[in-house]
Amino acid sequence: MTDNTRIWTAALIVVGDEILSGRTQDKNIAQVASWLGIQGIRLREVRVVPDVMDAIVEAVNTLRARNDYLFTTGGIGPTHDDITVDAVAQALGVEVVIHPKARAILESYYETRGGLNDARLRMARVPEGADLIENRVSGAPGIKAGNVYLMAGVPGITAQMLDGLTGQLEGGLPLLSTTVGCWVAESEIADLLRETEKAFDECQIGSYPFFREGRTGANFVIRSVSDEHLKACAHALEEGLTAIGRLPVTGGI
C-alpha cells in the first residue's frame, strides 16, 4: 500500500552534448517534473551531463543513491555516442545484454523499414536484469534497471514512455499549488513571505518577480499536499498584502 505521508523524490539526468552546446533546447525537464508531480513524486534535482562515460556513471551513482527514483533522457539511440545504457550498466555493476523482447519489438517495427541492422539492434541493449518501458512511437523501448529509468531524448517519445509508466510507480500525495499575484517588488514583502510560510509549515511559497507594463510585480506560488492548508496559506498571504495596501490578485498576474 502506498504511504501517502512520505515524500517520494526523483532526480533527472539529461544526457547530451547537444544540450550543453545550446544546439538543442531541452523540453523534457518540464514534462518529467509535471508527470512526477501527478504521481506524487517530487523532482528534487536535475543534472545535465555530456556524452562521457565517467560523467554519466558518476551522476547515476550519486543521484540514484539519494533519491527514490532516477530518470535519464537521451543517449539510448542507435549511434556510437549513445552510451547511456553502457554507463548505467557500469554504475550498477552488471553486463550489457540484448533483451529478447526488445529485439522482437525492433524486428517487427523495422520489418517494413529496411530491416534490423547492427545500429538498430543497439536499441535492444539493456543492463542485465532490466525491464522494458513501452514506446508506442518508434518501437525502441525505454528501460527500467533497478530504480533507474532510461528514456529517449526526443520529447514526444519521452511523453509516450511516461504515459506507459503512469500509475506504476509508488508515490505519495500529489503536490498541489495555487498562485497569488501582486504589483509589488518582492523585496518589499520578504518578511511577509517568510512569516506566512513559517505559519504554514506544510506549505512552501515560491516568489517569481517580473517587470511588465512599466511596473514591477511578482507571482507567489504556494505548494502543499494539503488542499486545506494551501487555501489557508493563500488566504493569509492575501490578507497580509491587503493590510499593507497592496492588492492581491488571486490566480496570479
PDB file of C-alpha atoms in Angstrom:
ATOM      1  CA  MET A   1       0.000   0.000   0.000  1.00  0.00           C
ATOM      2  CA  THR A   2       1.247   3.490  -0.879  1.00  0.00           C
ATOM      3  CA  ASP A   3       2.354   5.630   2.052  1.00  0.00           C
ATOM      4  CA  ASN A   4       0.722   8.989   1.317  1.00  0.00           C
ATOM      5  CA  THR A   5       2.520  10.747   4.170  1.00  0.00           C
ATOM      6  CA  ARG A   6       6.000  10.039   2.868  1.00  0.00           C
ATOM      7  CA  ILE A   7       7.697  12.394   0.414  1.00  0.00           C
ATOM      8  CA  TRP A   8       8.965  10.411  -2.568  1.00  0.00           C
ATOM      9  CA  THR A   9      11.748  12.000  -4.593  1.00  0.00           C
ATOM     10  CA  ALA A  10      13.279  11.677  -8.032  1.00  0.00           C
ATOM     11  CA  ALA A  11      16.210  13.111  -9.948  1.00  0.00           C
ATOM     12  CA  LEU A  12      16.689  13.577 -13.678  1.00  0.00           C
ATOM     13  CA  ILE A  13      19.860  13.288 -15.722  1.00  0.00           C
ATOM     14  CA  VAL A  14      19.711  14.925 -19.149  1.00  0.00           C
ATOM     15  CA  VAL A  15      22.396  13.337 -21.321  1.00  0.00           C
ATOM     16  CA  GLY A  16      23.766  15.008 -24.405  1.00  0.00           C
ATOM     17  CA  ASP A  17      26.497  17.251 -25.764  1.00  0.00           C
ATOM     18  CA  GLU A  18      23.849  18.926 -27.934  1.00  0.00           C
ATOM     19  CA  ILE A  19      22.077  20.229 -24.814  1.00  0.00           C
ATOM     20  CA  LEU A  20      25.259  21.616 -23.291  1.00  0.00           C
ATOM     21  CA  SER A  21      26.311  23.256 -26.560  1.00  0.00           C
ATOM     22  CA  GLY A  22      22.960  25.004 -26.953  1.00  0.00           C
ATOM     23  CA  ARG A  23      22.213  23.393 -30.306  1.00  0.00           C
ATOM     24  CA  THR A  24      19.183  21.683 -28.769  1.00  0.00           C
ATOM     25  CA  GLN A  25      16.904  23.196 -26.143  1.00  0.00           C
ATOM     26  CA  ASP A  26      15.742  20.656 -23.566  1.00  0.00           C
ATOM     27  CA  LYS A  27      11.986  20.212 -23.269  1.00  0.00           C
ATOM     28  CA  ASN A  28      11.967  17.107 -21.115  1.00  0.00           C
ATOM     29  CA  ILE A  29      12.632  18.677 -17.716  1.00  0.00           C
ATOM     30  CA  ALA A  30       9.245  20.378 -17.552  1.00  0.00           C
ATOM     31  CA  GLN A  31       7.248  17.388 -18.742  1.00  0.00           C
ATOM     32  CA  VAL A  32       9.069  14.951 -16.460  1.00  0.00           C
ATOM     33  CA  ALA A  33       8.579  17.287 -13.482  1.00  0.00           C
ATOM     34  CA  SER A  34       4.871  17.722 -14.230  1.00  0.00           C
ATOM     35  CA  TRP A  35       4.334  13.996 -14.705  1.00  0.00           C
ATOM     36  CA  LEU A  36       6.162  13.152 -11.485  1.00  0.00           C
ATOM     37  CA  GLY A  37       4.045  15.642  -9.558  1.00  0.00           C
ATOM     38  CA  ILE A  38       0.890  13.864 -10.679  1.00  0.00           C
ATOM     39  CA  GLN A  39       2.394  10.578  -9.495  1.00  0.00           C
ATOM     40  CA  GLY A  40       3.029  12.109  -6.054  1.00  0.00           C
ATOM     41  CA  ILE A  41       6.799  12.248  -6.586  1.00  0.00           C
ATOM     42  CA  ARG A  42       8.947  15.386  -6.181  1.00  0.00           C
ATOM     43  CA  LEU A  43      11.607  16.145  -8.767  1.00  0.00           C
ATOM     44  CA  ARG A  44      14.404  17.256  -6.440  1.00  0.00           C
ATOM     45  CA  GLU A  45      17.309  17.839  -8.800  1.00  0.00           C
ATOM     46  CA  VAL A  46      18.355  17.851 -12.446  1.00  0.00           C
ATOM     47  CA  ARG A  47      21.826  17.367 -13.845  1.00  0.00           C
ATOM     48  CA  VAL A  48      22.889  17.864 -17.484  1.00  0.00           C
ATOM     49  CA  VAL A  49      25.913  15.767 -18.455  1.00  0.00           C
ATOM     50  CA  PRO A  50      27.902  15.270 -21.672  1.00  0.00           C
ATOM     51  CA  ASP A  51      28.176  12.066 -23.662  1.00  0.00           C
ATOM     52  CA  VAL A  52      31.108  10.999 -21.492  1.00  0.00           C
ATOM     53  CA  MET A  53      31.082   7.631 -19.735  1.00  0.00           C
ATOM     54  CA  ASP A  54      32.659   8.698 -16.445  1.00  0.00           C
ATOM     55  CA  ALA A  55      30.390  11.731 -16.143  1.00  0.00           C
ATOM     56  CA  ILE A  56      27.233   9.673 -16.661  1.00  0.00           C
ATOM     57  CA  VAL A  57      28.369   6.901 -14.298  1.00  0.00           C
ATOM     58  CA  GLU A  58      29.185   9.391 -11.535  1.00  0.00           C
ATOM     59  CA  ALA A  59      25.871  11.178 -11.934  1.00  0.00           C
ATOM     60  CA  VAL A  60      23.894   7.916 -11.950  1.00  0.00           C
ATOM     61  CA  ASN A  61      25.558   6.576  -8.820  1.00  0.00           C
ATOM     62  CA  THR A  62      25.208   9.863  -6.934  1.00  0.00           C
ATOM     63  CA  LEU A  63      21.590  10.605  -7.799  1.00  0.00           C
ATOM     64  CA  ARG A  64      20.144   7.092  -7.629  1.00  0.00           C
ATOM     65  CA  ALA A  65      21.537   6.731  -4.107  1.00  0.00           C
ATOM     66  CA  ARG A  66      19.862   9.817  -2.665  1.00  0.00           C
ATOM     67  CA  ASN A  67      16.500   9.602  -4.438  1.00  0.00           C
ATOM     68  CA  ASP A  68      13.762   7.012  -4.712  1.00  0.00           C
ATOM     69  CA  TYR A  69      13.855   7.207  -8.496  1.00  0.00           C
ATOM     70  CA  LEU A  70      16.303   8.365 -11.131  1.00  0.00           C
ATOM     71  CA  PHE A  71      15.287   9.193 -14.689  1.00  0.00           C
ATOM     72  CA  THR A  72      17.594   9.741 -17.637  1.00  0.00           C
ATOM     73  CA  THR A  73      16.752  11.208 -21.020  1.00  0.00           C
ATOM     74  CA  GLY A  74      18.934  10.848 -24.087  1.00  0.00           C
ATOM     75  CA  GLY A  75      21.725   8.559 -25.168  1.00  0.00           C
ATOM     76  CA  ILE A  76      19.769   5.338 -25.833  1.00  0.00           C
ATOM     77  CA  GLY A  77      19.653   5.572 -29.632  1.00  0.00           C
ATOM     78  CA  PRO A  78      21.464   3.668 -32.409  1.00  0.00           C
ATOM     79  CA  THR A  79      24.675   5.702 -32.782  1.00  0.00           C
ATOM     80  CA  HIS A  80      28.141   5.298 -31.309  1.00  0.00           C
ATOM     81  CA  ASP A  81      27.728   8.212 -28.908  1.00  0.00           C
ATOM     82  CA  ASP A  82      24.558   6.741 -27.366  1.00  0.00           C
ATOM     83  CA  ILE A  83      26.270   5.351 -24.273  1.00  0.00           C
ATOM     84  CA  THR A  84      23.691   5.792 -21.511  1.00  0.00           C
ATOM     85  CA  VAL A  85      22.896   2.070 -21.383  1.00  0.00           C
ATOM     86  CA  ASP A  86      26.584   1.222 -21.031  1.00  0.00           C
ATOM     87  CA  ALA A  87      27.065   3.855 -18.349  1.00  0.00           C
ATOM     88  CA  VAL A  88      24.073   2.724 -16.291  1.00  0.00           C
ATOM     89  CA  ALA A  89      25.203  -0.897 -16.566  1.00  0.00           C
ATOM     90  CA  GLN A  90      28.665   0.101 -15.331  1.00  0.00           C
ATOM     91  CA  ALA A  91      27.129   2.084 -12.456  1.00  0.00           C
ATOM     92  CA  LEU A  92      25.021  -0.923 -11.460  1.00  0.00           C
ATOM     93  CA  GLY A  93      27.906  -3.368 -11.863  1.00  0.00           C
ATOM     94  CA  VAL A  94      26.207  -5.545 -14.499  1.00  0.00           C
ATOM     95  CA  GLU A  95      26.817  -6.511 -18.122  1.00  0.00           C
ATOM     96  CA  VAL A  96      25.048  -5.111 -21.156  1.00  0.00           C
ATOM     97  CA  VAL A  97      22.885  -7.722 -22.915  1.00  0.00           C
ATOM     98  CA  ILE A  98      20.399  -7.899 -25.778  1.00  0.00           C
ATOM     99  CA  HIS A  99      16.881  -8.033 -24.321  1.00  0.00           C
ATOM    100  CA  PRO A 100      14.952 -10.698 -26.284  1.00  0.00           C
ATOM    101  CA  LYS A 101      11.629  -8.866 -26.110  1.00  0.00           C
ATOM    102  CA  ALA A 102      13.246  -5.608 -27.187  1.00  0.00           C
ATOM    103  CA  ARG A 103      14.845  -7.373 -30.132  1.00  0.00           C
ATOM    104  CA  ALA A 104      11.497  -8.865 -31.147  1.00  0.00           C
ATOM    105  CA  ILE A 105       9.835  -5.431 -30.928  1.00  0.00           C
ATOM    106  CA  LEU A 106      12.519  -3.887 -33.127  1.00  0.00           C
ATOM    107  CA  GLU A 107      12.406  -6.737 -35.640  1.00  0.00           C
ATOM    108  CA  SER A 108       8.684  -6.213 -36.029  1.00  0.00           C
ATOM    109  CA  TYR A 109       8.961  -2.434 -36.213  1.00  0.00           C
ATOM    110  CA  TYR A 110      11.705  -2.430 -38.839  1.00  0.00           C
ATOM    111  CA  GLU A 111      10.311  -5.320 -40.892  1.00  0.00           C
ATOM    112  CA  THR A 112       8.909  -2.847 -43.429  1.00  0.00           C
ATOM    113  CA  ARG A 113      11.525  -0.167 -42.752  1.00  0.00           C
ATOM    114  CA  GLY A 114      14.664  -1.793 -44.105  1.00  0.00           C
ATOM    115  CA  GLY A 115      15.154  -4.499 -41.520  1.00  0.00           C
ATOM    116  CA  LEU A 116      17.076  -4.748 -38.263  1.00  0.00           C
ATOM    117  CA  ASN A 117      20.741  -3.848 -38.772  1.00  0.00           C
ATOM    118  CA  ASP A 118      23.551  -3.619 -36.225  1.00  0.00           C
ATOM    119  CA  ALA A 119      22.905   0.047 -35.460  1.00  0.00           C
ATOM    120  CA  ARG A 120      19.214  -0.515 -34.822  1.00  0.00           C
ATOM    121  CA  LEU A 121      19.982  -3.596 -32.727  1.00  0.00           C
ATOM    122  CA  ARG A 122      21.864  -1.304 -30.323  1.00  0.00           C
ATOM    123  CA  MET A 123      18.461  -0.101 -29.161  1.00  0.00           C
ATOM    124  CA  ALA A 124      17.720  -3.606 -27.812  1.00  0.00           C
ATOM    125  CA  ARG A 125      20.727  -3.413 -25.464  1.00  0.00           C
ATOM    126  CA  VAL A 126      19.932  -3.156 -21.746  1.00  0.00           C
ATOM    127  CA  PRO A 127      21.729  -3.554 -18.421  1.00  0.00           C
ATOM    128  CA  GLU A 128      21.408  -7.208 -17.449  1.00  0.00           C
ATOM    129  CA  GLY A 129      18.226  -7.873 -15.469  1.00  0.00           C
ATOM    130  CA  ALA A 130      16.442  -4.763 -16.744  1.00  0.00           C
ATOM    131  CA  ASP A 131      12.775  -4.480 -17.734  1.00  0.00           C
ATOM    132  CA  LEU A 132      11.325  -2.530 -20.654  1.00  0.00           C
ATOM    133  CA  ILE A 133       9.270   0.667 -20.825  1.00  0.00           C
ATOM    134  CA  GLU A 134       6.734   0.706 -23.652  1.00  0.00           C
ATOM    135  CA  ASN A 135       7.299   3.044 -26.596  1.00  0.00           C
ATOM    136  CA  ARG A 136       4.332   3.317 -28.953  1.00  0.00           C
ATOM    137  CA  VAL A 137       6.012   5.878 -31.213  1.00  0.00           C
ATOM    138  CA  SER A 138       9.241   4.466 -32.631  1.00  0.00           C
ATOM    139  CA  GLY A 139       9.437   0.888 -31.448  1.00  0.00           C
ATOM    140  CA  ALA A 140      12.634   1.169 -29.406  1.00  0.00           C
ATOM    141  CA  PRO A 141      11.596   0.723 -25.753  1.00  0.00           C
ATOM    142  CA  GLY A 142      12.757   2.576 -22.683  1.00  0.00           C
ATOM    143  CA  ILE A 143      14.480   0.681 -19.895  1.00  0.00           C
ATOM    144  CA  LYS A 144      13.955   0.171 -16.167  1.00  0.00           C
ATOM    145  CA  ALA A 145      17.041  -1.003 -14.283  1.00  0.00           C
ATOM    146  CA  GLY A 146      16.547  -1.024 -10.524  1.00  0.00           C
ATOM    147  CA  ASN A 147      15.339   2.459  -9.596  1.00  0.00           C
ATOM    148  CA  VAL A 148      16.794   3.950 -12.797  1.00  0.00           C
ATOM    149  CA  TYR A 149      14.500   4.708 -15.735  1.00  0.00           C
ATOM    150  CA  LEU A 150      16.161   5.297 -19.108  1.00  0.00           C
ATOM    151  CA  MET A 151      14.098   7.221 -21.635  1.00  0.00           C
ATOM    152  CA  ALA A 152      14.530   8.748 -25.053  1.00  0.00           C
ATOM    153  CA  GLY A 153      15.768  12.286 -25.573  1.00  0.00           C
ATOM    154  CA  VAL A 154      13.058  13.109 -28.136  1.00  0.00           C
ATOM    155  CA  PRO A 155      10.295  14.808 -26.082  1.00  0.00           C
ATOM    156  CA  GLY A 156       7.405  13.195 -27.960  1.00  0.00           C
ATOM    157  CA  ILE A 157       8.810   9.731 -27.357  1.00  0.00           C
ATOM    158  CA  THR A 158       9.600  10.558 -23.731  1.00  0.00           C
ATOM    159  CA  ALA A 159       5.977  11.599 -23.260  1.00  0.00           C
ATOM    160  CA  GLN A 160       4.774   8.211 -24.524  1.00  0.00           C
ATOM    161  CA  MET A 161       7.168   6.380 -22.214  1.00  0.00           C
ATOM    162  CA  LEU A 162       5.948   8.419 -19.252  1.00  0.00           C
ATOM    163  CA  ASP A 163       2.369   7.597 -20.229  1.00  0.00           C
ATOM    164  CA  GLY A 164       3.292   3.913 -20.197  1.00  0.00           C
ATOM    165  CA  LEU A 165       4.656   4.297 -16.659  1.00  0.00           C
ATOM    166  CA  THR A 166       1.622   6.154 -15.322  1.00  0.00           C
ATOM    167  CA  GLY A 167       0.329   4.542 -12.140  1.00  0.00           C
ATOM    168  CA  GLN A 168       3.229   2.079 -11.926  1.00  0.00           C
ATOM    169  CA  LEU A 169       5.493   3.989  -9.533  1.00  0.00           C
ATOM    170  CA  GLU A 170       4.875   4.241  -5.836  1.00  0.00           C
ATOM    171  CA  GLY A 171       4.435   7.791  -4.636  1.00  0.00           C
ATOM    172  CA  GLY A 172       2.719   9.964  -2.085  1.00  0.00           C
ATOM    173  CA  LEU A 173       0.040  12.604  -2.373  1.00  0.00           C
ATOM    174  CA  PRO A 174       0.212  14.839  -5.469  1.00  0.00           C
ATOM    175  CA  LEU A 175       1.713  18.266  -4.860  1.00  0.00           C
ATOM    176  CA  LEU A 176      -0.987  20.939  -5.220  1.00  0.00           C
ATOM    177  CA  SER A 177      -0.385  24.591  -5.997  1.00  0.00           C
ATOM    178  CA  THR A 178      -2.126  27.941  -6.168  1.00  0.00           C
ATOM    179  CA  THR A 179      -0.886  31.395  -7.143  1.00  0.00           C
ATOM    180  CA  VAL A 180      -1.316  34.858  -5.656  1.00  0.00           C
ATOM    181  CA  GLY A 181      -0.080  37.786  -7.735  1.00  0.00           C
ATOM    182  CA  CYS A 182       0.640  41.370  -6.716  1.00  0.00           C
ATOM    183  CA  TRP A 183       2.099  44.535  -8.218  1.00  0.00           C
ATOM    184  CA  VAL A 184       4.872  44.824  -5.656  1.00  0.00           C
ATOM    185  CA  ALA A 185       8.632  44.368  -5.500  1.00  0.00           C
ATOM    186  CA  GLU A 186       9.331  41.083  -3.761  1.00  0.00           C
ATOM    187  CA  SER A 187      11.980  42.795  -1.622  1.00  0.00           C
ATOM    188  CA  GLU A 188       9.249  44.921  -0.051  1.00  0.00           C
ATOM    189  CA  ILE A 189       7.372  41.894   1.262  1.00  0.00           C
ATOM    190  CA  ALA A 190      10.209  39.479   2.009  1.00  0.00           C
ATOM    191  CA  ASP A 191       9.308  39.496   5.698  1.00  0.00           C
ATOM    192  CA  LEU A 192       5.630  38.835   4.954  1.00  0.00           C
ATOM    193  CA  LEU A 193       6.517  35.875   2.743  1.00  0.00           C
ATOM    194  CA  ARG A 194       8.856  34.425   5.357  1.00  0.00           C
ATOM    195  CA  GLU A 195       6.368  34.861   8.200  1.00  0.00           C
ATOM    196  CA  THR A 196       3.479  33.396   6.171  1.00  0.00           C
ATOM    197  CA  GLU A 197       5.469  30.331   5.194  1.00  0.00           C
ATOM    198  CA  LYS A 198       6.608  29.887   8.802  1.00  0.00           C
ATOM    199  CA  ALA A 199       2.985  29.993   9.984  1.00  0.00           C
ATOM    200  CA  PHE A 200       2.026  27.283   7.493  1.00  0.00           C
ATOM    201  CA  ASP A 201       4.826  24.750   7.767  1.00  0.00           C
ATOM    202  CA  GLU A 202       3.076  22.298   5.424  1.00  0.00           C
ATOM    203  CA  CYS A 203       3.314  24.851   2.615  1.00  0.00           C
ATOM    204  CA  GLN A 204       6.145  26.293   0.538  1.00  0.00           C
ATOM    205  CA  ILE A 205       5.983  29.708  -1.117  1.00  0.00           C
ATOM    206  CA  GLY A 206       7.992  30.468  -4.241  1.00  0.00           C
ATOM    207  CA  SER A 207       8.406  34.086  -5.369  1.00  0.00           C
ATOM    208  CA  TYR A 208       8.646  34.832  -9.103  1.00  0.00           C
ATOM    209  CA  PRO A 209       9.218  38.529  -9.877  1.00  0.00           C
ATOM    210  CA  PHE A 210       8.639  40.199 -13.250  1.00  0.00           C
ATOM    211  CA  PHE A 211       8.694  43.619 -14.904  1.00  0.00           C
ATOM    212  CA  ARG A 212       5.658  44.267 -17.054  1.00  0.00           C
ATOM    213  CA  GLU A 213       3.672  47.272 -18.291  1.00  0.00           C
ATOM    214  CA  GLY A 214       6.350  49.510 -16.825  1.00  0.00           C
ATOM    215  CA  ARG A 215       5.755  48.121 -13.344  1.00  0.00           C
ATOM    216  CA  THR A 216       7.369  45.627 -11.026  1.00  0.00           C
ATOM    217  CA  GLY A 217       5.305  42.715  -9.789  1.00  0.00           C
ATOM    218  CA  ALA A 218       5.560  39.153  -8.607  1.00  0.00           C
ATOM    219  CA  ASN A 219       3.605  35.935  -8.565  1.00  0.00           C
ATOM    220  CA  PHE A 220       3.756  33.879  -5.392  1.00  0.00           C
ATOM    221  CA  VAL A 221       3.236  30.160  -5.971  1.00  0.00           C
ATOM    222  CA  ILE A 222       2.138  28.239  -2.892  1.00  0.00           C
ATOM    223  CA  ARG A 223       2.577  24.465  -2.852  1.00  0.00           C
ATOM    224  CA  SER A 224       1.306  21.809  -0.454  1.00  0.00           C
ATOM    225  CA  VAL A 225      -0.051  18.266  -0.441  1.00  0.00           C
ATOM    226  CA  SER A 226      -2.993  19.515   1.624  1.00  0.00           C
ATOM    227  CA  ASP A 227      -5.721  21.467  -0.131  1.00  0.00           C
ATOM    228  CA  GLU A 228      -6.918  22.802   3.240  1.00  0.00           C
ATOM    229  CA  HIS A 229      -3.514  24.167   4.205  1.00  0.00           C
ATOM    230  CA  LEU A 230      -2.977  25.503   0.682  1.00  0.00           C
ATOM    231  CA  LYS A 231      -6.152  27.585   0.771  1.00  0.00           C
ATOM    232  CA  ALA A 232      -5.470  28.819   4.297  1.00  0.00           C
ATOM    233  CA  CYS A 233      -1.938  29.908   3.404  1.00  0.00           C
ATOM    234  CA  ALA A 234      -3.113  31.707   0.253  1.00  0.00           C
ATOM    235  CA  HIS A 235      -5.818  33.493   2.244  1.00  0.00           C
ATOM    236  CA  ALA A 236      -3.303  34.580   4.885  1.00  0.00           C
ATOM    237  CA  LEU A 237      -0.942  35.924   2.228  1.00  0.00           C
ATOM    238  CA  GLU A 238      -3.752  37.834   0.532  1.00  0.00           C
ATOM    239  CA  GLU A 239      -4.772  39.342   3.870  1.00  0.00           C
ATOM    240  CA  GLY A 240      -1.168  40.301   4.587  1.00  0.00           C
ATOM    241  CA  LEU A 241      -0.817  42.050   1.235  1.00  0.00           C
ATOM    242  CA  THR A 242      -4.112  43.880   1.715  1.00  0.00           C
ATOM    243  CA  ALA A 243      -3.027  45.032   5.192  1.00  0.00           C
ATOM    244  CA  ILE A 244      -0.033  46.885   3.729  1.00  0.00           C
ATOM    245  CA  GLY A 245      -2.098  48.477   0.969  1.00  0.00           C
ATOM    246  CA  ARG A 246      -1.198  46.054  -1.804  1.00  0.00           C
ATOM    247  CA  LEU A 247      -3.964  44.465  -3.897  1.00  0.00           C
ATOM    248  CA  PRO A 248      -3.580  40.684  -4.188  1.00  0.00           C
ATOM    249  CA  VAL A 249      -4.615  39.001  -7.442  1.00  0.00           C
ATOM    250  CA  THR A 250      -5.996  35.516  -6.907  1.00  0.00           C
ATOM    251  CA  GLY A 251      -4.662  33.162  -9.576  1.00  0.00           C
ATOM    252  CA  GLY A 252      -1.681  35.377 -10.321  1.00  0.00           C
ATOM    253  CA  ILE A 253      -0.941  38.153 -12.786  1.00  0.00           C
TER     254      ILE A 253
END
